[in-house]
Short mmCIF file of C-alpha atoms in Angstrom, two decimals:
data_model
loop_
_atom_site.label_atom_id
_atom_site.label_comp_id
_atom_site.label_asym_id
_atom_site.label_seq_id
_atom_site.Cartn_x
_atom_site.Cartn_y
_atom_site.Cartn_z
CA MET A 1 95.23 113.23 115.11
CA ASN A 2 97.77 109.91 116.30
CA SER A 3 100.13 109.42 115.03
CA GLY A 4 100.34 105.58 113.20
CA LYS A 5 102.91 104.87 116.15
CA ILE A 6 100.45 104.73 118.39
CA PHE A 7 98.46 102.41 116.17
CA ASP A 8 101.99 100.30 116.34
CA LYS A 9 101.37 98.88 119.62
CA THR A 10 98.01 96.85 118.35
CA LYS A 11 99.45 95.27 115.08
CA ASN A 12 99.08 91.94 117.02
CA TYR A 13 95.75 92.00 118.34
CA PHE A 14 93.48 90.30 115.34
CA LEU A 15 89.33 90.18 115.19
CA ASN A 16 87.55 87.75 116.05
CA GLN A 17 86.40 86.90 112.06
CA LYS A 18 83.56 85.44 113.37
CA GLU A 19 82.88 88.71 114.97
CA VAL A 20 84.04 90.07 111.46
CA LYS A 21 81.21 87.90 110.02
CA LYS A 22 78.88 88.88 112.38
CA PHE A 23 79.79 92.59 111.20
CA LEU A 24 79.77 92.21 107.68
CA ASP A 25 76.23 89.83 107.64
CA TYR A 26 74.46 92.89 109.44
CA TYR A 27 75.59 95.84 107.30
CA PHE A 28 75.20 93.87 104.13
CA THR A 29 73.86 91.61 101.15
CA ASP A 30 76.05 88.65 99.99
CA ASN A 31 74.42 89.71 96.77
CA GLU A 32 75.71 93.29 98.27
CA ILE A 33 79.35 92.49 98.13
CA LYS A 34 79.94 89.76 95.15
CA ASN A 35 81.94 90.96 92.89
CA LYS A 36 82.58 94.31 94.08
CA ILE A 37 85.61 96.78 94.03
CA ILE A 38 86.38 97.72 98.13
CA LEU A 39 87.92 99.76 99.83
CA ASP A 40 88.58 99.53 103.79
CA ALA A 41 89.99 102.03 104.95
CA GLY A 42 91.20 102.09 108.57
CA CYS A 43 92.42 98.39 107.87
CA ARG A 44 94.69 97.65 110.15
CA VAL A 45 95.44 93.89 109.82
CA GLY A 46 93.73 93.80 107.37
CA ASP A 47 91.15 91.87 109.04
CA TYR A 48 87.76 93.27 108.56
CA SER A 49 90.12 93.44 104.02
CA TYR A 50 89.65 89.77 104.54
CA GLY A 51 85.99 88.76 105.84
CA LEU A 52 85.28 90.72 102.78
CA ILE A 53 86.95 89.52 100.51
CA LYS A 54 85.02 85.52 101.98
CA LYS A 55 81.52 87.27 101.73
CA GLY A 56 83.01 87.81 98.19
CA ALA A 57 84.41 91.19 97.00
CA LYS A 58 86.29 91.24 94.06
CA PHE A 59 88.90 92.68 95.99
CA VAL A 60 89.56 94.72 98.67
CA GLY A 61 91.87 98.33 99.32
CA GLY A 62 93.14 98.41 102.23
CA VAL A 63 94.14 101.80 103.52
CA ASP A 64 96.09 102.70 107.36
CA LEU A 65 98.20 104.69 109.05
CA SER A 66 100.53 102.17 110.74
CA GLU A 67 102.56 101.47 108.99
CA GLU A 68 103.89 98.80 111.81
CA CYS A 69 100.37 97.34 111.04
CA VAL A 70 100.23 97.57 107.33
CA GLU A 71 103.04 94.79 106.80
CA ILE A 72 101.36 92.15 109.29
CA ALA A 73 98.07 92.19 106.68
CA ARG A 74 101.08 91.98 103.94
CA ARG A 75 102.65 89.15 105.39
CA LYS A 76 99.40 88.09 107.06
CA TYR A 77 97.40 87.75 103.64
CA LYS A 78 100.23 87.66 101.05
CA LYS A 79 98.60 85.01 98.85
CA ASN A 80 95.99 86.09 98.26
CA LYS A 81 95.71 88.33 94.74
CA LYS A 82 92.13 90.15 95.72
CA LEU A 83 93.66 91.73 98.55
CA LYS A 84 96.32 94.99 98.70
CA PHE A 85 97.76 96.79 101.46
CA TYR A 86 98.57 100.47 100.94
CA SER A 87 100.07 102.26 104.05
CA GLY A 88 98.23 105.51 103.56
CA ASP A 89 96.36 108.86 104.77
CA ILE A 90 92.56 108.53 104.87
CA ARG A 91 92.40 112.19 105.08
CA ASN A 92 94.00 111.74 101.23
CA LEU A 93 93.59 109.00 99.38
CA LYS A 94 96.11 110.41 96.28
CA MET A 95 97.19 106.63 95.71
CA PHE A 96 93.73 105.75 94.10
CA LYS A 97 91.75 107.45 91.04
CA ASP A 98 88.23 109.59 90.84
CA SER A 99 85.29 106.95 91.43
CA ARG A 100 87.55 103.20 92.24
CA PHE A 101 85.39 101.28 94.31
CA ASP A 102 81.94 100.26 94.54
CA ILE A 103 81.66 100.38 98.74
CA VAL A 104 83.54 102.68 100.65
CA ILE A 105 83.80 100.47 104.57
CA CYS A 106 85.12 103.41 108.32
CA VAL A 107 85.35 100.92 110.72
CA GLY A 108 86.88 102.00 113.94
CA THR A 109 88.97 104.48 112.61
CA ILE A 110 87.37 108.05 111.91
CA PHE A 111 86.70 109.40 114.97
CA TYR A 112 90.62 109.47 116.19
CA LEU A 113 90.42 112.62 113.43
CA ASN A 114 89.34 116.05 114.92
CA PRO A 115 85.65 117.34 112.82
CA ASP A 116 88.02 119.63 110.31
CA GLU A 117 90.19 116.58 109.28
CA MET A 118 86.84 114.28 109.53
CA LYS A 119 85.09 116.24 106.69
CA LYS A 120 88.02 116.57 105.08
CA ALA A 121 88.44 112.43 105.01
CA PHE A 122 85.06 111.57 103.90
CA LYS A 123 85.63 114.21 101.01
CA GLU A 124 88.04 111.23 100.01
CA PHE A 125 85.66 108.44 100.26
CA ILE A 126 83.16 110.47 98.22
CA ARG A 127 86.02 111.19 95.53
CA VAL A 128 87.00 108.10 94.82
CA ALA A 129 83.67 106.06 96.09
CA LYS A 130 82.02 105.28 92.76
CA PRO A 131 78.42 107.06 92.15
CA ASN A 132 75.59 105.13 93.76
CA GLY A 133 78.60 103.43 95.24
CA ILE A 134 78.54 102.28 99.02
CA ILE A 135 80.18 104.94 102.86
CA LEU A 136 79.95 102.33 105.33
CA ILE A 137 80.97 105.10 108.76
CA LEU A 138 80.68 104.56 112.09
CA PHE A 139 81.67 107.20 114.86
CA HIS A 140 81.15 106.85 118.54
CA LYS A 141 78.52 108.73 121.03
CA ARG A 142 78.80 111.84 122.72
CA LYS A 143 79.62 110.51 125.74
CA GLY A 144 78.80 111.60 129.66
CA ILE A 145 80.80 112.24 132.48
CA ILE A 146 82.44 108.44 132.60
CA GLY A 147 83.60 108.70 129.52
CA ASN A 148 85.42 111.97 128.83
CA THR A 149 86.54 112.08 132.44
CA ALA A 150 88.15 108.28 130.95
CA ARG A 151 89.23 110.35 127.97
CA TYR A 152 91.20 112.86 129.78
CA ILE A 153 92.74 110.78 131.88
CA ALA A 154 93.94 108.37 129.22
CA ASN A 155 95.45 111.25 127.83
CA LYS A 156 97.27 112.86 130.95
CA PRO A 157 99.95 110.34 131.13
CA SER A 158 102.91 109.20 128.19
CA LEU A 159 101.93 107.04 126.07
CA LYS A 160 105.22 105.23 127.27
CA LEU A 161 104.02 104.99 130.63
CA TYR A 162 99.91 104.56 129.79
CA LEU A 163 101.16 101.65 127.53
CA PHE A 164 102.64 100.28 130.69
CA LEU A 165 99.51 100.76 133.14
CA ILE A 166 97.07 99.05 130.17
CA ASP A 167 99.03 95.72 129.23
CA ASN A 168 99.94 94.98 133.88
CA PHE A 169 96.59 96.25 134.54
CA ALA A 170 93.63 96.70 132.14
CA PHE A 171 91.54 93.48 134.08
CA LEU A 172 90.99 95.38 136.14
CA LEU A 173 88.44 97.29 134.81
CA LYS A 174 87.11 94.26 132.27
CA PRO A 175 83.53 94.03 134.35
CA PHE A 176 83.90 97.71 135.13
CA VAL A 177 83.95 98.21 131.25
CA SER A 178 81.59 95.65 130.18
CA PHE A 179 79.40 96.91 132.29
CA LEU A 180 79.68 99.80 131.05
CA ILE A 181 78.76 99.51 127.57
CA GLY A 182 76.58 96.74 127.67
CA ARG A 183 78.70 93.49 126.03
CA LYS A 184 81.19 90.92 126.57
CA VAL A 185 84.47 92.12 125.67
CA ASN A 186 87.92 90.04 125.18
CA LEU A 187 91.11 91.11 127.00
CA ASP A 188 93.35 92.07 124.15
CA TYR A 189 90.00 94.43 122.56
CA LEU A 190 90.00 96.31 125.86
CA LYS A 191 93.23 96.63 125.58
CA TYR A 192 93.94 98.28 122.01
CA ASP A 193 90.02 99.21 120.85
CA ILE A 194 88.88 101.14 123.51
CA LEU A 195 91.46 101.44 126.65
CA LEU A 196 93.87 103.20 123.79
CA SER A 197 91.67 104.41 121.47
CA LEU A 198 90.65 106.93 124.62
CA ARG A 199 94.13 108.66 123.06
CA GLY A 200 93.33 111.59 120.95
CA ILE A 201 89.94 109.93 120.51
CA TYR A 202 86.69 112.43 119.55
CA PHE A 203 82.99 111.96 120.34
CA GLY A 204 80.44 112.67 118.18
CA VAL A 205 79.64 112.85 114.58
CA PRO A 206 80.88 116.64 112.69
CA LEU A 207 79.58 115.89 110.24
CA LYS A 208 76.00 116.52 108.72
CA ILE A 209 75.09 113.45 107.25
CA PRO A 210 71.60 113.02 105.98
CA GLU A 211 68.55 111.33 108.27
CA LYS A 212 68.12 108.38 106.41
CA PHE A 213 71.16 107.43 105.67
CA ARG A 214 71.30 106.61 109.85
CA ILE A 215 71.09 102.36 110.43
CA LYS A 216 70.81 101.22 114.16
CA THR A 217 74.82 99.20 115.06
CA VAL A 218 74.39 95.65 114.55
CA THR A 219 75.23 94.18 118.95
CA CYS A 220 78.80 92.57 118.23
CA GLU A 221 82.47 92.55 120.54
CA HIS A 222 83.46 95.62 118.29
CA CYS A 223 80.45 98.03 118.74
CA SER A 224 76.77 98.30 119.93
CA GLU A 225 73.99 101.18 120.04
CA ASN A 226 74.73 101.99 122.70
CA THR A 227 78.13 103.30 121.85
CA THR A 228 78.07 103.60 118.49
CA THR A 229 76.17 105.71 115.92
CA SER A 230 76.05 104.18 111.99
CA TYR A 231 76.09 105.53 108.60
CA LYS A 232 75.17 103.74 105.38
CA ILE A 233 75.34 105.76 102.99
CA LYS A 234 74.42 105.54 98.89
CA VAL A 235 76.11 108.49 97.17
CA PRO A 236 74.59 110.67 94.88
CA LYS A 237 74.15 110.01 91.25
CA GLY A 238 76.57 113.55 90.97
CA LYS A 239 78.57 112.82 94.25
CA ASN A 240 76.39 116.40 95.55
CA LEU A 241 76.36 114.91 99.29
CA VAL A 242 76.57 117.83 102.01
CA LEU A 243 77.90 117.66 104.66
CA ASN A 244 78.12 121.62 105.98
#
């Protein structure tokens, strides 16, 4: 798994709240969110967490491996008592009791784990979700030669050199990337959610999640059906969801 130190580099990148709203409104009705207790697994600086509160959530707990991102989220939303942010690992949500949350969302995070680690994280999501609760989880689709070559190149230089290249030359790739993924992206998103993410990313869905939970991915700045696989899972009453 990528070290949280890598994602410290994204601490000053904030998602556009209009795009966050578009994303959340696509996957959840207001009634699904209203008065619910929600886990944002891989919260970064709390943009989705805050969006869920605006949509009517009773409480949102955000967890992220990057301690610096968590500190930014805490400072940014320190006056909002409905939000609490934790420095932690989605593979081991030890700070939460069983069946704590009505909803668990994992957006832009789980694909930084290898297949075995993904299974650990997913089992934790099931553990902390209430029976008949909801888990929303997004994976990267398998990529062709271009995507796999980009991942290979991104992992060759040192992190310091790669960050220098991103900061100074990412703008040259913006038109090409927008064409390739089928949607417009801003420069910060290109740097910190596309290029930086290529370090250690996993393409594909290694978990055998029942196909009935598969839903079409929203097209917004953060994702699209072209690149992303979405699952909205209703947790069985007995939590006996088979992954293997």
